[in-house]
């Protein structure tokens, strides 16, 4: 995609990665992504806000050539992760006079990750400003979205907040700004769930910190920019709030049908009681969908057969992931089956220490579930429905 002007003298010069399907060798990208980079031409100085993934450095350099940029004075590094910083060395090669503007922590990380020489940096304090002549950049520390060094850059005269990963979405689109809110909402929620959710408490502080800024545009470094900032700010306020929904998420796997039968029965029993259920078969799951469901749910029930005394390895992986993502779940239970002996419940409970949850009585069946097991599943469904009612989630 060639360079495009988003406001007078402010250009989008980044790259769209339509075909990328995996990020960090972990996160599925069903809709591709983009690495947004913005060029700001002030009356005296020129600044580049973030760069692009090194696989796409050619796109950024071509865009700077297309705009006939002779000098870049500052490269603003809002975040040290390589999908935004990885092309800084190439930019410094082309524009040797440019200085990298970063927080002290980001400077250290960029030296470690990219071996950028120390003399190339200017470090900035929280709320420090940098003049480009007729345009002023203000740097706002915003740690832990989602690394410790992250900051935002606010372009005062144009009321644009550049937030790097924060508020972004993995979405390849030719639109500079959001046109299809439903599509972007889904992609931004997926992004929040996979990347930002572990930092929910810090995010609330960062939202508070920018609440009085006048913003006409929020320009993140993935996905389209927001020319109606309230759309994404309100979504983040909802996702990070302490409120949960009357929803149960069931990540599970079944080997010979016993756990499947129990999951099917529990889903029916919960639905009969007015509880929304989202079930995820871990043998075919898109972990992004599972993460999204965990943004709002009050309860998770893990379903597992027993493999070598413990949970199925795919279930252990899911439990590890959920523990790392720290969703605002309030209740957890475990259902499943075994042939001759099992420590799956104890092992799974030990894998989720980060979750501040009440554990409801597990239901474990010896072999195929029988009448007493179905009765226990009814009791579990009733307990969940009552807990949700008592907590006013319904
Ligand atoms: Fe898009 Fe944390 O990098």
Coordinates of C-alpha atoms and ligand atoms in Angstrom, one line a residue:
X1 CA 0.0 0.0 0.0
X2 CA 1.4 3.4 -1.0
X3 CA 1.6 6.4 1.4
X4 CA -1.6 8.1 2.1
X5 CA -2.3 11.5 3.8
X6 CA -4.6 11.1 6.8
X7 CA -4.5 14.8 7.8
X8 CA -2.5 17.7 6.2
X9 CA 1.2 16.7 6.4
X10 CA 0.5 13.5 8.3
X11 CA 0.9 10.3 6.3
X12 CA 0.2 6.7 6.8
X13 CA 3.4 5.0 5.5
X14 CA 3.2 1.5 7.0
X15 CA 2.5 -2.0 5.5
X16 CA -0.5 -4.3 5.3
X17 CA 0.3 -8.0 5.8
X18 CA -2.7 -9.7 4.1
X19 CA -1.3 -13.2 4.3
X20 CA 0.2 -13.5 7.8
X21 CA -1.6 -16.2 9.7
X22 CA 0.4 -16.5 12.9
X23 CA 1.9 -14.0 15.3
X24 CA 4.7 -14.8 17.8
X25 CA 4.5 -18.4 16.6
X26 CA 1.4 -18.5 18.8
X27 CA -1.5 -16.2 17.9
X28 CA -3.8 -17.1 15.0
X29 CA -4.3 -14.2 12.6
X30 CA -7.4 -15.1 10.6
X31 CA -7.7 -11.6 9.1
X32 CA -4.0 -10.8 8.6
X33 CA -2.6 -7.7 10.2
X34 CA -0.9 -4.4 9.5
X35 CA 2.1 -2.6 10.8
X36 CA 1.1 1.1 10.9
X37 CA 3.8 3.8 10.7
X38 CA 3.1 7.5 10.4
X39 CA 5.1 10.3 9.1
X40 CA 4.6 13.8 10.4
X41 CA 6.1 16.8 8.5
X42 CA 6.4 19.8 10.7
X43 CA 7.5 23.2 9.5
X44 CA 11.0 22.5 10.8
X45 CA 11.4 18.8 11.6
X46 CA 10.1 15.5 10.4
X47 CA 9.2 12.6 12.7
X48 CA 8.3 9.0 11.9
X49 CA 6.1 7.3 14.5
X50 CA 7.1 3.6 14.8
X51 CA 8.2 1.5 11.8
X52 CA 7.1 -1.9 10.4
X53 CA 7.9 -5.5 10.8
X54 CA 11.4 -6.1 9.2
X55 CA 9.8 -8.5 6.6
X56 CA 8.1 -5.4 5.2
X57 CA 10.8 -2.8 5.5
X58 CA 10.7 -2.4 1.7
X59 CA 7.2 -1.0 1.8
X60 CA 8.1 1.6 4.4
X61 CA 11.2 2.7 2.6
X62 CA 9.4 2.9 -0.7
X63 CA 6.7 5.1 0.8
X64 CA 9.3 7.5 2.2
X65 CA 10.9 7.7 -1.2
X66 CA 7.5 8.2 -2.8
X67 CA 6.9 11.2 -0.5
X68 CA 10.4 12.5 -1.4
X69 CA 11.4 12.6 2.3
X70 CA 15.0 13.9 2.3
X71 CA 15.4 14.0 6.1
X72 CA 13.9 12.2 9.0
X73 CA 14.9 13.9 12.2
X74 CA 13.2 11.7 14.8
X75 CA 12.0 8.1 14.8
X76 CA 9.5 7.8 17.7
X77 CA 9.6 4.3 19.2
X78 CA 6.4 3.9 21.2
X79 CA 7.1 0.2 21.7
X80 CA 10.3 -2.0 21.4
X81 CA 8.6 -5.1 19.9
X82 CA 10.1 -6.0 16.6
X83 CA 6.9 -5.7 14.5
X84 CA 7.2 -2.0 15.1
X85 CA 10.9 -1.4 15.8
X86 CA 12.4 -4.0 13.5
X87 CA 12.9 -1.5 10.6
X88 CA 14.5 1.2 12.8
X89 CA 18.0 0.1 11.9
X90 CA 17.1 0.3 8.1
X91 CA 15.6 3.8 8.6
X92 CA 18.8 4.9 10.5
X93 CA 20.9 3.6 7.7
X94 CA 18.9 5.7 5.1
X95 CA 18.6 8.7 7.4
X96 CA 21.8 8.7 9.4
X97 CA 21.1 12.0 11.1
X98 CA 17.8 10.7 12.7
X99 CA 17.5 10.2 16.4
X100 CA 15.4 7.5 18.1
X101 CA 13.0 9.0 20.6
X102 CA 12.0 6.5 23.4
X103 CA 11.5 6.0 27.1
X104 CA 14.7 5.1 29.0
X105 CA 13.4 1.6 29.3
X106 CA 12.5 1.3 25.6
X107 CA 16.0 2.6 24.8
X108 CA 17.6 -0.3 26.8
X109 CA 15.4 -2.8 25.1
X110 CA 16.1 -1.5 21.6
X111 CA 19.9 -1.7 22.3
X112 CA 19.4 -5.3 23.5
X113 CA 17.0 -6.4 20.7
X114 CA 18.4 -4.5 17.7
X115 CA 21.8 -3.4 18.8
X116 CA 21.1 0.2 17.9
X117 CA 24.0 2.3 19.1
X118 CA 23.5 4.3 22.3
X119 CA 24.3 7.6 20.7
X120 CA 21.4 7.3 18.4
X121 CA 18.9 7.9 21.2
X122 CA 17.0 10.8 22.8
X123 CA 15.1 9.6 25.9
X124 CA 12.0 11.4 27.0
X125 CA 10.1 11.8 30.3
X126 CA 6.4 11.4 30.8
X127 CA 4.5 14.4 29.4
X128 CA 7.7 15.8 27.8
X129 CA 7.2 17.6 24.5
X130 CA 9.1 17.8 21.2
X131 CA 8.6 20.5 18.7
X132 CA 8.5 19.9 15.0
X133 CA 8.0 23.6 14.3
X134 CA 4.3 24.1 13.8
X135 CA 3.5 20.7 15.3
X136 CA 4.1 19.4 18.9
X137 CA 4.5 15.9 20.0
X138 CA 3.7 15.0 23.6
X139 CA 4.9 11.7 25.1
X140 CA 2.7 9.9 27.5
X141 CA 4.1 7.0 29.4
X142 CA 1.7 4.0 29.3
X143 CA 3.6 1.1 30.7
X144 CA 2.4 -2.5 30.3
X145 CA 0.3 -2.3 27.2
X146 CA 1.7 -4.8 26.7
X147 CA 5.4 -4.5 27.5
X148 CA 6.9 -2.5 30.3
X149 CA 8.4 0.3 28.1
X150 CA 5.3 1.3 26.1
X151 CA 4.2 4.9 25.6
X152 CA 1.8 6.9 23.6
X153 CA 2.5 9.9 21.4
X154 CA 0.0 12.8 21.2
X155 CA 0.1 15.2 18.3
X156 CA -1.4 18.3 20.0
X157 CA -2.3 20.5 17.1
X158 CA -4.1 17.8 15.2
X159 CA -5.5 16.0 18.3
X160 CA -4.2 12.6 17.2
X161 CA -3.1 10.0 19.8
X162 CA -0.7 7.3 18.5
X163 CA -1.1 4.3 20.7
X164 CA 1.0 1.6 19.1
X165 CA -0.4 -1.8 20.1
X166 CA -3.0 -0.4 22.5
X167 CA -6.5 -0.2 21.1
X168 CA -5.3 -1.9 17.9
X169 CA -6.6 -4.9 15.9
X170 CA -5.0 -7.6 13.8
X171 CA -7.0 -6.8 10.7
X172 CA -5.7 -6.3 7.2
X173 CA -7.8 -3.7 5.4
X174 CA -7.3 -1.1 2.8
X175 CA -9.4 1.3 5.0
X176 CA -7.4 4.0 6.8
X177 CA -10.3 4.5 9.2
X178 CA -12.9 2.2 10.6
X179 CA -15.8 1.7 8.1
X180 CA -17.3 -1.6 9.3
X181 CA -17.6 -1.3 13.1
X182 CA -18.8 -4.9 13.6
X183 CA -15.8 -6.3 11.9
X184 CA -13.3 -4.1 13.7
X185 CA -15.1 -4.7 17.0
X186 CA -14.5 -8.4 16.6
X187 CA -10.9 -8.0 15.6
X188 CA -10.2 -5.5 18.4
X189 CA -11.8 -7.7 21.0
X190 CA -9.7 -10.7 19.8
X191 CA -6.6 -8.5 20.0
X192 CA -7.5 -7.3 23.5
X193 CA -8.2 -10.9 24.6
X194 CA -4.9 -12.3 23.3
X195 CA -2.5 -9.5 24.0
X196 CA -3.9 -7.0 26.5
X197 CA -6.2 -8.9 28.9
X198 CA -3.4 -9.9 31.3
X199 CA -2.9 -6.2 32.0
X200 CA -6.5 -5.3 32.7
X201 CA -5.7 -3.3 35.8
X202 CA -3.0 -1.3 34.2
X203 CA -5.2 -0.6 31.1
X204 CA -7.8 1.0 33.4
X205 CA -5.1 3.4 34.7
X206 CA -3.9 4.2 31.2
X207 CA -7.5 4.8 30.1
X208 CA -7.9 7.2 33.0
X209 CA -4.7 8.9 32.1
X210 CA -5.9 9.9 28.6
X211 CA -9.5 10.5 29.5
X212 CA -9.2 14.3 29.3
X213 CA -7.2 14.4 26.1
X214 CA -9.0 15.9 23.2
X215 CA -8.8 13.2 20.6
X216 CA -10.1 13.5 17.0
X217 CA -8.2 10.4 15.9
X218 CA -6.7 7.4 17.6
X219 CA -4.1 5.8 15.4
X220 CA -2.8 2.4 16.7
X221 CA -0.1 0.4 15.0
X222 CA -2.3 -2.5 14.0
X223 CA -5.6 -2.3 12.1
X224 CA -7.5 0.8 11.0
X225 CA -7.4 4.1 12.8
X226 CA -10.4 5.4 14.7
X227 CA -11.9 8.8 13.6
X228 CA -14.6 8.2 16.2
X229 CA -12.4 7.4 19.2
X230 CA -15.4 6.7 21.6
X231 CA -16.1 3.5 19.7
X232 CA -12.9 1.8 20.8
X233 CA -12.6 3.6 24.2
X234 CA -16.1 2.5 25.2
X235 CA -15.3 -1.1 24.1
X236 CA -12.1 -1.1 26.2
X237 CA -14.0 0.4 29.2
X238 CA -16.5 -2.5 29.0
X239 CA -13.9 -5.3 28.5
X240 CA -11.8 -4.0 31.4
X241 CA -14.7 -3.4 33.8
X242 CA -15.2 -5.7 36.7
X243 CA -18.5 -6.8 35.3
X244 CA -18.9 -10.4 34.0
X245 CA -21.8 -11.9 32.0
X246 CA -24.1 -14.8 32.6
X247 CA -21.8 -17.0 30.5
X248 CA -20.0 -20.3 30.9
X249 CA -17.0 -21.1 28.7
X250 CA -16.2 -24.9 28.3
X251 CA -12.8 -25.7 26.9
X252 CA -12.7 -29.5 26.6
X253 CA -11.5 -32.5 24.8
X254 CA -12.8 -36.1 24.5
X255 CA -11.0 -39.2 23.4
X256 CA -13.6 -42.0 23.4
X257 CA -16.8 -40.0 24.0
X258 CA -17.3 -40.1 27.8
X259 CA -16.2 -36.5 28.4
X260 CA -18.1 -35.4 25.2
X261 CA -21.3 -36.9 26.6
X262 CA -20.8 -35.0 29.9
X263 CA -20.1 -31.7 28.2
X264 CA -23.2 -32.1 26.0
X265 CA -25.3 -32.9 29.0
X266 CA -24.0 -29.9 31.0
X267 CA -24.4 -27.5 28.1
X268 CA -28.1 -28.6 27.9
X269 CA -28.6 -28.3 31.7
X270 CA -27.1 -24.8 31.8
X271 CA -29.1 -23.7 28.7
X272 CA -32.3 -24.9 30.5
X273 CA -31.4 -22.6 33.4
X274 CA -31.0 -19.6 31.2
X275 CA -27.1 -19.6 31.2
X276 CA -25.3 -18.9 27.9
X277 CA -22.6 -21.5 27.1
X278 CA -19.7 -21.3 24.7
X279 CA -18.0 -24.7 24.2
X280 CA -14.6 -25.1 22.6
X281 CA -13.4 -28.5 21.4
X282 CA -9.6 -28.1 22.0
X283 CA -8.7 -30.6 19.3
X284 CA -9.9 -28.1 16.6
X285 CA -10.0 -24.8 18.6
X286 CA -9.0 -21.3 17.4
X287 CA -7.4 -20.1 20.7
X288 CA -8.3 -16.6 19.8
X289 CA -12.0 -17.4 19.9
X290 CA -11.5 -19.1 23.3
X291 CA -9.6 -16.0 24.6
X292 CA -12.4 -13.7 23.3
X293 CA -15.1 -15.8 25.1
X294 CA -13.1 -15.4 28.4
X295 CA -13.2 -11.6 28.2
X296 CA -16.8 -11.5 29.6
X297 CA -17.6 -15.0 31.1
X298 CA -18.4 -15.5 34.8
X299 CA -17.5 -19.2 34.8
X300 CA -15.2 -21.7 33.1
X301 CA -15.8 -25.5 33.2
X302 CA -12.8 -27.5 31.9
X303 CA -13.6 -30.9 30.4
X304 CA -10.9 -33.5 30.2
X305 CA -10.4 -37.3 29.9
X306 CA -7.5 -38.8 31.8
X307 CA -4.1 -39.4 30.1
X308 CA -1.4 -41.1 32.1
X309 CA -3.1 -40.0 35.3
X310 CA -3.4 -36.3 34.4
X311 CA -5.4 -34.1 32.1
X312 CA -5.1 -34.5 28.3
X313 CA -2.1 -32.4 27.2
X314 CA -4.2 -30.2 25.0
X315 CA -6.3 -29.4 28.1
X316 CA -3.2 -28.7 30.2
X317 CA -2.1 -26.3 27.4
X318 CA -5.4 -24.5 27.5
X319 CA -5.3 -24.3 31.4
X320 CA -1.8 -22.8 31.2
X321 CA -2.9 -20.3 28.6
X322 CA -6.0 -19.2 30.6
X323 CA -3.9 -18.8 33.7
X324 CA -1.5 -16.6 31.8
X325 CA -4.4 -14.5 30.2
X326 CA -5.9 -13.8 33.7
X327 CA -9.5 -13.3 32.6
X328 CA -12.0 -11.9 35.1
X329 CA -13.6 -15.4 35.7
X330 CA -15.2 -15.8 39.1
X331 CA -16.0 -19.6 39.1
X332 CA -14.3 -22.6 37.8
X333 CA -15.2 -26.3 37.7
X334 CA -13.8 -29.4 36.1
X335 CA -15.6 -32.4 34.6
X336 CA -14.3 -35.5 32.9
X337 CA -13.6 -39.1 33.0
X338 CA -11.0 -41.8 33.8
X339 CA -10.5 -45.5 33.3
X340 CA -8.6 -46.7 36.4
X341 CA -7.2 -43.7 38.2
X342 CA -6.9 -39.9 37.9
X343 CA -5.2 -36.9 39.4
X344 CA -6.5 -34.6 36.6
X345 CA -8.5 -32.4 39.0
X346 CA -5.7 -31.8 41.4
X347 CA -3.2 -31.2 38.5
X348 CA -5.6 -28.8 36.7
X349 CA -6.3 -26.8 39.9
X350 CA -2.6 -26.4 40.4
X351 CA -2.2 -24.9 36.9
X352 CA -4.5 -21.9 37.5
X353 CA -3.0 -20.0 40.5
X354 CA -3.5 -16.6 38.8
X355 CA -7.3 -17.0 38.6
X356 CA -9.1 -15.6 41.7
X357 CA -12.0 -18.0 41.5
X358 CA -14.2 -20.1 43.6
X359 CA -13.9 -23.8 42.5
X360 CA -17.2 -25.5 42.3
X361 CA -17.5 -29.3 42.9
X362 CA -15.9 -31.2 40.0
X363 CA -17.7 -34.1 38.4
X364 CA -15.5 -37.0 37.3
X365 CA -16.9 -40.2 35.9
X366 CA -15.4 -43.7 35.9
X367 CA -15.8 -44.8 32.4
X368 CA -18.9 -43.7 30.5
X369 CA -21.1 -41.3 32.6
X370 CA -24.0 -43.0 34.4
X371 CA -27.1 -41.8 36.2
X372 CA -25.3 -40.6 39.3
X373 CA -22.9 -38.6 37.1
X374 CA -25.7 -36.9 35.2
X375 CA -27.3 -36.0 38.5
X376 CA -24.0 -34.5 39.6
X377 CA -23.9 -32.5 36.4
X378 CA -27.4 -31.2 37.0
X379 CA -26.3 -30.1 40.5
X380 CA -23.3 -28.4 39.0
X381 CA -25.5 -26.6 36.4
X382 CA -27.9 -25.5 39.2
X383 CA -25.0 -24.3 41.4
X384 CA -23.6 -22.2 38.5
X385 CA -27.0 -20.8 37.7
X386 CA -27.6 -19.9 41.4
X387 CA -24.2 -18.3 41.8
X388 CA -24.8 -16.2 38.7
X389 CA -28.2 -15.1 40.0
X390 CA -26.8 -14.3 43.5
X391 CA -24.0 -12.2 41.9
X392 CA -26.6 -10.4 39.7
X393 CA -24.8 -11.6 36.4
X394 CA -28.2 -12.6 35.0
Ligands
LIG1 FE1 2.5 -5.2 17.7 FE2 3.7 -5.7 20.9 O1 3.8 -5.5 19.0

